[in-house]
Coordinates of C-alpha atoms and ligand atoms in Angstrom, one line a residue:
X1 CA -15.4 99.9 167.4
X2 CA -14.2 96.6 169.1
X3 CA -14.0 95.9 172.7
X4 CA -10.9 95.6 173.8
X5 CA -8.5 96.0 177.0
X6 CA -6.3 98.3 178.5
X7 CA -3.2 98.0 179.7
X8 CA -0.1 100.7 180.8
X9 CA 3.6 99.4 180.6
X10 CA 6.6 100.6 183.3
X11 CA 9.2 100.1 181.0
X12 CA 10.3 100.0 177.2
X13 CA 11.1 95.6 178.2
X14 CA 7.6 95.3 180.1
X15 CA 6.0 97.7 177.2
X16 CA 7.4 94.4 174.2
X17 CA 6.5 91.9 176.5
X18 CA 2.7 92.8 177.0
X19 CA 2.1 94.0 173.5
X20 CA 4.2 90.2 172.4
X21 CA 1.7 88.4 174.8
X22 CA -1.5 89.6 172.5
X23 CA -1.3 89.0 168.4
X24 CA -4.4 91.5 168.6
X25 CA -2.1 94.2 170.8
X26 CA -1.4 97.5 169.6
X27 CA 0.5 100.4 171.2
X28 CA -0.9 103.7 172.0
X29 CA 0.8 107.3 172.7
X30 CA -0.9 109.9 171.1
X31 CA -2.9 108.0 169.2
X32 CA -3.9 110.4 166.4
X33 CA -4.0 107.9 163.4
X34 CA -4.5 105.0 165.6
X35 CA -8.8 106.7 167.0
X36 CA -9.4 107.0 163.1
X37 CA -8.1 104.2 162.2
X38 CA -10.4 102.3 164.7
X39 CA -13.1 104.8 164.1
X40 CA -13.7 104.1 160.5
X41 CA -13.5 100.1 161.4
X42 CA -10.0 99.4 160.0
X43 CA -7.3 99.0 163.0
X44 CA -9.1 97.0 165.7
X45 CA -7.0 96.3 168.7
X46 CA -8.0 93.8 171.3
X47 CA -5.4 95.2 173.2
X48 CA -3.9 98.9 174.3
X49 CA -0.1 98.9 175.4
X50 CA -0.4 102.4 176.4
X51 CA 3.6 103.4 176.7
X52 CA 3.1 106.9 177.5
X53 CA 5.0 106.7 180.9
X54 CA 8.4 105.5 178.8
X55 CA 10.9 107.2 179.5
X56 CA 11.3 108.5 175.9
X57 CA 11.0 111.8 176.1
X58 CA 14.7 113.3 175.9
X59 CA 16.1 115.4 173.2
X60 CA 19.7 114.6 173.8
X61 CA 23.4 115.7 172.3
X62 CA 25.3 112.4 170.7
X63 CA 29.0 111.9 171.4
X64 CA 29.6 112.6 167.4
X65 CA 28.0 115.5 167.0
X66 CA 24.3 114.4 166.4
X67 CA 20.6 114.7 168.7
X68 CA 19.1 111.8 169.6
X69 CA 14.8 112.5 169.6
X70 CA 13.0 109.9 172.1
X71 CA 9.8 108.4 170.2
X72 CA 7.5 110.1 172.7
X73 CA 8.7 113.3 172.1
X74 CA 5.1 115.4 170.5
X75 CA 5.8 117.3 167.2
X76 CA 5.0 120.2 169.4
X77 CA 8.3 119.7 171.6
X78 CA 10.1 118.6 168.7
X79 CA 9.4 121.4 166.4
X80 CA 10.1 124.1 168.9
X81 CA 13.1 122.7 170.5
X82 CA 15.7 125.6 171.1
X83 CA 18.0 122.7 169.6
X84 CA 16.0 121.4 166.5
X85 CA 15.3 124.9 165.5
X86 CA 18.9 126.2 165.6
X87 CA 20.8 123.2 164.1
X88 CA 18.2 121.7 162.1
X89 CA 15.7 124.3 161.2
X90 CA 14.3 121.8 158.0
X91 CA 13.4 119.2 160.5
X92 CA 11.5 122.3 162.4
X93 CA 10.0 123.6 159.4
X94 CA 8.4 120.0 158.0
X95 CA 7.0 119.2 161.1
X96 CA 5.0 122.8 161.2
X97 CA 3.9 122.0 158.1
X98 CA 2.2 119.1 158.9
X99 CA -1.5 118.6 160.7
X100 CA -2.9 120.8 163.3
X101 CA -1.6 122.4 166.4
X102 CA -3.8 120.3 168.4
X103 CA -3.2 117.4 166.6
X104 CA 1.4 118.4 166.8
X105 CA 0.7 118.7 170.6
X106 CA 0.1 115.1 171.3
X107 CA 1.0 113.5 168.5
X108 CA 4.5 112.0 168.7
X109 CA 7.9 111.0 166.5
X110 CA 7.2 107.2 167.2
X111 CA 3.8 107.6 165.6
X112 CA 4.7 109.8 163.3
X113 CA 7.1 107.1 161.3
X114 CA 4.2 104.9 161.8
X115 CA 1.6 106.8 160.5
X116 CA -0.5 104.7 157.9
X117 CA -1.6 106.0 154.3
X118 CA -4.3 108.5 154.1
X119 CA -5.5 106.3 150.6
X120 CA -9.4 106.7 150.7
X121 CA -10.4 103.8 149.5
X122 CA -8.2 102.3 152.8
X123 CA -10.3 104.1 155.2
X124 CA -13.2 102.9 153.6
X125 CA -13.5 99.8 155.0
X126 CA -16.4 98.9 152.4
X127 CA -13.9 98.6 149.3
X128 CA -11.6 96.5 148.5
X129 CA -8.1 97.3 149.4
X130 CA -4.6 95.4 149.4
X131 CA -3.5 97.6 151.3
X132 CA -6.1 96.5 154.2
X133 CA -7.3 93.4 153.2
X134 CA -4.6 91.5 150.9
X135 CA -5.4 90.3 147.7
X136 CA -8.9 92.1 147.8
X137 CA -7.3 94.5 144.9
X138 CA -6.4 98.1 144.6
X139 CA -9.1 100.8 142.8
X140 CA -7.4 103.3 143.6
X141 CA -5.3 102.2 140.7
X142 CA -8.2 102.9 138.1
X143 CA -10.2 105.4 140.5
X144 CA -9.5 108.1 142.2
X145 CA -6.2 109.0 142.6
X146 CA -5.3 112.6 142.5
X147 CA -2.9 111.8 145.9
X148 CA -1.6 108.7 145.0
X149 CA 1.9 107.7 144.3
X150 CA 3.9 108.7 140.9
X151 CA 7.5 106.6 141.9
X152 CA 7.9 103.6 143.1
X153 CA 4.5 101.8 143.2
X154 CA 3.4 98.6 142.0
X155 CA 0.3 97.0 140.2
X156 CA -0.8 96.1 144.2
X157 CA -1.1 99.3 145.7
X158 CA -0.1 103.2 145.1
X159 CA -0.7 104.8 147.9
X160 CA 1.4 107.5 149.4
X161 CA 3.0 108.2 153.1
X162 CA 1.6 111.2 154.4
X163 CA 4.2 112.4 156.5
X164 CA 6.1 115.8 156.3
X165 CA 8.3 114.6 159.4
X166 CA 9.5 111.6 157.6
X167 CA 10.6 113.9 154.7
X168 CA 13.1 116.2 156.7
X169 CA 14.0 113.2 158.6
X170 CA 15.0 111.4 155.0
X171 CA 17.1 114.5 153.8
X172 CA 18.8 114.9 157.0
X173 CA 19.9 110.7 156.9
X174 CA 18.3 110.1 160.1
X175 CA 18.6 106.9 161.7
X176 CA 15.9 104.7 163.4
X177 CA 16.7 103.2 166.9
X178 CA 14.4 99.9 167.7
X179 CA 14.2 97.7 170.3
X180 CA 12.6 94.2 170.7
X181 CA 12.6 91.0 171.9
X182 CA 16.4 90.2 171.2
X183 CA 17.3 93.4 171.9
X184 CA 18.3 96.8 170.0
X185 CA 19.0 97.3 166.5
X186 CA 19.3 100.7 164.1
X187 CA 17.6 100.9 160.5
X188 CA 18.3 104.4 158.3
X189 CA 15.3 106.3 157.8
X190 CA 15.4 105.6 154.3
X191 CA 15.4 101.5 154.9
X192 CA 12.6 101.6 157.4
X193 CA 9.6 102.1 155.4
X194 CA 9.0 100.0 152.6
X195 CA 7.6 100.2 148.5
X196 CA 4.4 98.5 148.7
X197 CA 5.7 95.6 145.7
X198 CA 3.3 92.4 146.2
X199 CA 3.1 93.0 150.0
X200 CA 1.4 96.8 151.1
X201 CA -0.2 95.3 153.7
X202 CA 3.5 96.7 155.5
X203 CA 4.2 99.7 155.5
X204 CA 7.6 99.4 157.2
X205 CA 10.6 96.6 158.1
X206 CA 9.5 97.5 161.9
X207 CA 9.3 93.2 163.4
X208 CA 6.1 92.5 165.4
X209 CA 7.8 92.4 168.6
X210 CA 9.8 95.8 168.1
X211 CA 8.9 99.2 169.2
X212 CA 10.4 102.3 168.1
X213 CA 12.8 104.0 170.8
X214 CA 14.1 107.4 169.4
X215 CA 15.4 108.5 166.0
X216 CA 18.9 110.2 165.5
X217 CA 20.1 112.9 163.3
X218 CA 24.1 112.9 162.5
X219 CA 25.8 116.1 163.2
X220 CA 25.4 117.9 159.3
X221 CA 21.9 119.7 160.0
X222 CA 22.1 121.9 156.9
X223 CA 21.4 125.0 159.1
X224 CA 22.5 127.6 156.4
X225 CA 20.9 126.4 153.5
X226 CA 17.6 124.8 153.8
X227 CA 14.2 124.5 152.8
X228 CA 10.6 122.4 153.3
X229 CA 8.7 123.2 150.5
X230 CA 4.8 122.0 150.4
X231 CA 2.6 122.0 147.6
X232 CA -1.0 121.4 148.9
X233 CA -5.0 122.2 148.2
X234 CA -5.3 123.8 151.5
X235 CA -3.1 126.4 153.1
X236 CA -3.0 124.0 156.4
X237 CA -4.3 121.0 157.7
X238 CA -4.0 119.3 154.4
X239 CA -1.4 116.5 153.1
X240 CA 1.1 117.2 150.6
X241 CA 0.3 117.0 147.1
X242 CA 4.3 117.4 146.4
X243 CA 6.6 117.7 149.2
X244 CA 10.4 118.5 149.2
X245 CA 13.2 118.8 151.6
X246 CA 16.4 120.3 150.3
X247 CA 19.7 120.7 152.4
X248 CA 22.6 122.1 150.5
X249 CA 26.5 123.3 151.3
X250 CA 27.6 125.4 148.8
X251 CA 31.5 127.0 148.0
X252 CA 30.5 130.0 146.2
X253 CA 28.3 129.1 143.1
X254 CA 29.2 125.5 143.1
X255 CA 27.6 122.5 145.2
X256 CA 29.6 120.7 147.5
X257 CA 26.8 119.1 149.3
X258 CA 22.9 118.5 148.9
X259 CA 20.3 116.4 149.9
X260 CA 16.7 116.0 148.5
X261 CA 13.8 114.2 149.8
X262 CA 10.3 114.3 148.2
X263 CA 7.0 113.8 149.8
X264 CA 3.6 112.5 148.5
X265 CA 5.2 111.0 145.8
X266 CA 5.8 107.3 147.1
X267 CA 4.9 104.8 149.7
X268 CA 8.1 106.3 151.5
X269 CA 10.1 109.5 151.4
X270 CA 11.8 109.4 148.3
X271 CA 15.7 109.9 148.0
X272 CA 18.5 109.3 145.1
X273 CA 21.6 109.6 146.8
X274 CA 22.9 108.6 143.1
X275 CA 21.2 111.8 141.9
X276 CA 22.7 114.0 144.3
X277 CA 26.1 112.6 144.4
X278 CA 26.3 113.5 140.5
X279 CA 24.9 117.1 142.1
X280 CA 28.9 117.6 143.9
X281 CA 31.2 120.3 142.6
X282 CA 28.3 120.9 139.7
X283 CA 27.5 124.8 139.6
X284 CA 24.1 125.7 141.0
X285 CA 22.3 126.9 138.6
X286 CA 19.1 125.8 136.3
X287 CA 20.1 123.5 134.0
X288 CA 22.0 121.6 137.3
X289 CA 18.9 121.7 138.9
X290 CA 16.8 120.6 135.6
X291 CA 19.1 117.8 135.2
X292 CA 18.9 116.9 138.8
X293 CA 15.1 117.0 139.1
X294 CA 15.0 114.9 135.9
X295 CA 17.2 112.0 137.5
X296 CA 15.2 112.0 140.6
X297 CA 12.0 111.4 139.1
X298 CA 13.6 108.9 136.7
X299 CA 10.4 106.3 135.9
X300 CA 8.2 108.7 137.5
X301 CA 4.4 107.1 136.2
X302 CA 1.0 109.2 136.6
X303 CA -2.6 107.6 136.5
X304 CA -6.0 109.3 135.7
X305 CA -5.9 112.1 138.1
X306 CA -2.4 112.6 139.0
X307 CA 0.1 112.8 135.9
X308 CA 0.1 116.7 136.8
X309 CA 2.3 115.5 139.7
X310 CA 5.1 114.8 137.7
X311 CA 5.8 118.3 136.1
X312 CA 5.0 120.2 140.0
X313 CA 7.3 117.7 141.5
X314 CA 9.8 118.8 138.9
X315 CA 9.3 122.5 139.8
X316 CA 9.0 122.2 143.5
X317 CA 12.6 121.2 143.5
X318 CA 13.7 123.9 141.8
X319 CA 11.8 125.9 144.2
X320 CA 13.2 124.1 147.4
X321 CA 16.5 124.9 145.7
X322 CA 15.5 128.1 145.3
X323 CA 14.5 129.0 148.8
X324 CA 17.4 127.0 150.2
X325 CA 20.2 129.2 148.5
X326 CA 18.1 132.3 148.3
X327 CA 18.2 132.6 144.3
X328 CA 16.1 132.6 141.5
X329 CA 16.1 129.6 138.9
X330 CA 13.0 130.8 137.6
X331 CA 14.4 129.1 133.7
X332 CA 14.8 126.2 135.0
X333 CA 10.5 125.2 134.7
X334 CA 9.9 127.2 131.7
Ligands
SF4_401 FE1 -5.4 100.2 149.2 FE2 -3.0 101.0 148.4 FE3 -4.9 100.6 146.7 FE4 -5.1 102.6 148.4 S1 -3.6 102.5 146.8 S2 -6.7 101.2 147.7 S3 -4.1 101.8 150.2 S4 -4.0 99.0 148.0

């Protein structure tokens, strides 16, 4: 570990300024991935913005229908929000299905859209990585790769984002509020993190100077028909394999609505809106689903250790489906 200095900000204004001040600066809530990171000698922060004492800890009702989640709130508070639980039980669900209670209590929203890859070979910092170290290659791409990415990677890096937060968050359309230097500015969910292309060194379109504020949900929170489904070698305390968040709105048999997001699949939470725009007025049944999960993972590619996860990423949307409507499309992965 580094040396490095200490420093707690008043305000989200004072919080950008003394973080802008230091090109070495990083801020610091819960700091759950930030302590490894540094552990294993690849984050190294001459400086600690601690922003803890921001006041962005409200879980608030929006004018049009929505809930506005302050950055600081912990995945604890989130998760178990008399709120989140009732009107968007998915969002509730993911985030129990990620990490450890210990780690949910402090961790928090903020970090969790920033958390960074959980790629070995990027933790190691006695490999190559482009991911850590541009231009000093990618083995994960030949190596081991069981976890890594099987949509939307390049020949740069393939690593995966880890979160089941992000996931929910993607299905439900959230959108990210940020502030910086020039002031405030909204991305979706789905435009803030990035496909690693020739760049992986960034994870996300968050600028240098900006810090993450809150994220909002709209007012749709799929309450009636929903499901986080995770496909994992542990039963807890492990990363997805194959992830996915379904919402649906049905009108008997047929779809009027649905949303699906996948998870360790991609360098971000993956979503075709095309997909599931072709899904509206289509009966639910298996071949719709079959069709569906086969337009999703359009250009899916495996490597060495992870083709399986094209054919369980297939059925764990069928399965999400499944649990979501409360029926059986048990034809559908035969
Ligand atoms: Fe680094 Fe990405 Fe390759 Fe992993 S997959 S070694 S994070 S460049």
């Amino acid at each position: 570990m580094n040396r490095f200095s200490y420093t707690r900000a008043d305000g989200v204004p004072d919080a950008i300024e003394r973080h802008r001040a230091n090109a070495a600066a990083a801020f610091i809530a819960g700091g759950t991935n930030l302590v490894d990171l540094w552990r294993e000698n690849v984050a190294h922060p001459a400086l600690l913005v601690d922003i803890n004492r921001l006041p962005l800890r409200q879980i608030e009702a929006c004018p049009n229908g929505g809930l506005k989640i302050g950055a600081l709130v912990t995945n604890s508070a989130l998760a178990y929000d008399p709120t989140v639980a009732a009107r968007y039980p998915l969002l509730s669900k993911a985030v129990l299905a990620g990490a450890s209670a210990q780690i949910r209590n402090v961790a928090t929203v903020g970090g969790n859209l920033l958390q960074r890859t959980r790629c070995v070979y990027f933790y190691d910092a006695g490999t190559p990585c482009n991911k850590r170290e541009p231009g000093s290659g990618c083995p994960a791409v030949t190596g081991v790769n069981r976890m890594h990415a099987i949509l939307g990677a390049s020949e740069h890096c393939i690593a995966v984002h880890p979160s089941d937060m992000c996931v929910a968050l993607a299905a439900l359309d959230a959108t990210v509020h940020l502030r910086g230097k020039d002031g405030a500015r909204t991305l979706p969910l789905l435009a803030f993190h990035r496909l690693p292309g020739d760049a992986p060194q960034r994870d996300t379109n968050l600028r240098d100077d900006e810090l993450v504020t809150a994220v909002e949900l709209p007012a749709q929170g799929f309450a009636a028909h929903h499901a986080y489904v995770k496909v994992r070698d542990r039963a807890s305390y492990a990363f997805a394999l194959v992830s996915a968040a379904v919402g649906v709105e049905l009108d008997g048999d047929s779809i009027l609505d649905a949303r699906c997001a996948l998870g360790g699949v991609a360098h971000k939470p993956w979503r075709d809106p095309g997909a599931e725009a072709a899904l509206r007025g289509k009966p639910l049944n298996a071949r719709t689903l079959r069709d569906f999960a086969a337009a999703l993972l359009h250009g899916a590619h495996g490597y060495r250790d992870n083709a399986f996860k094209i054919e369980l990423a297939a059925r764990v949307i069928v399965r999400a489906f499944a649990e979501a409507t409360q029926r059986s499309f048990e034809e559908a992965v035969r």
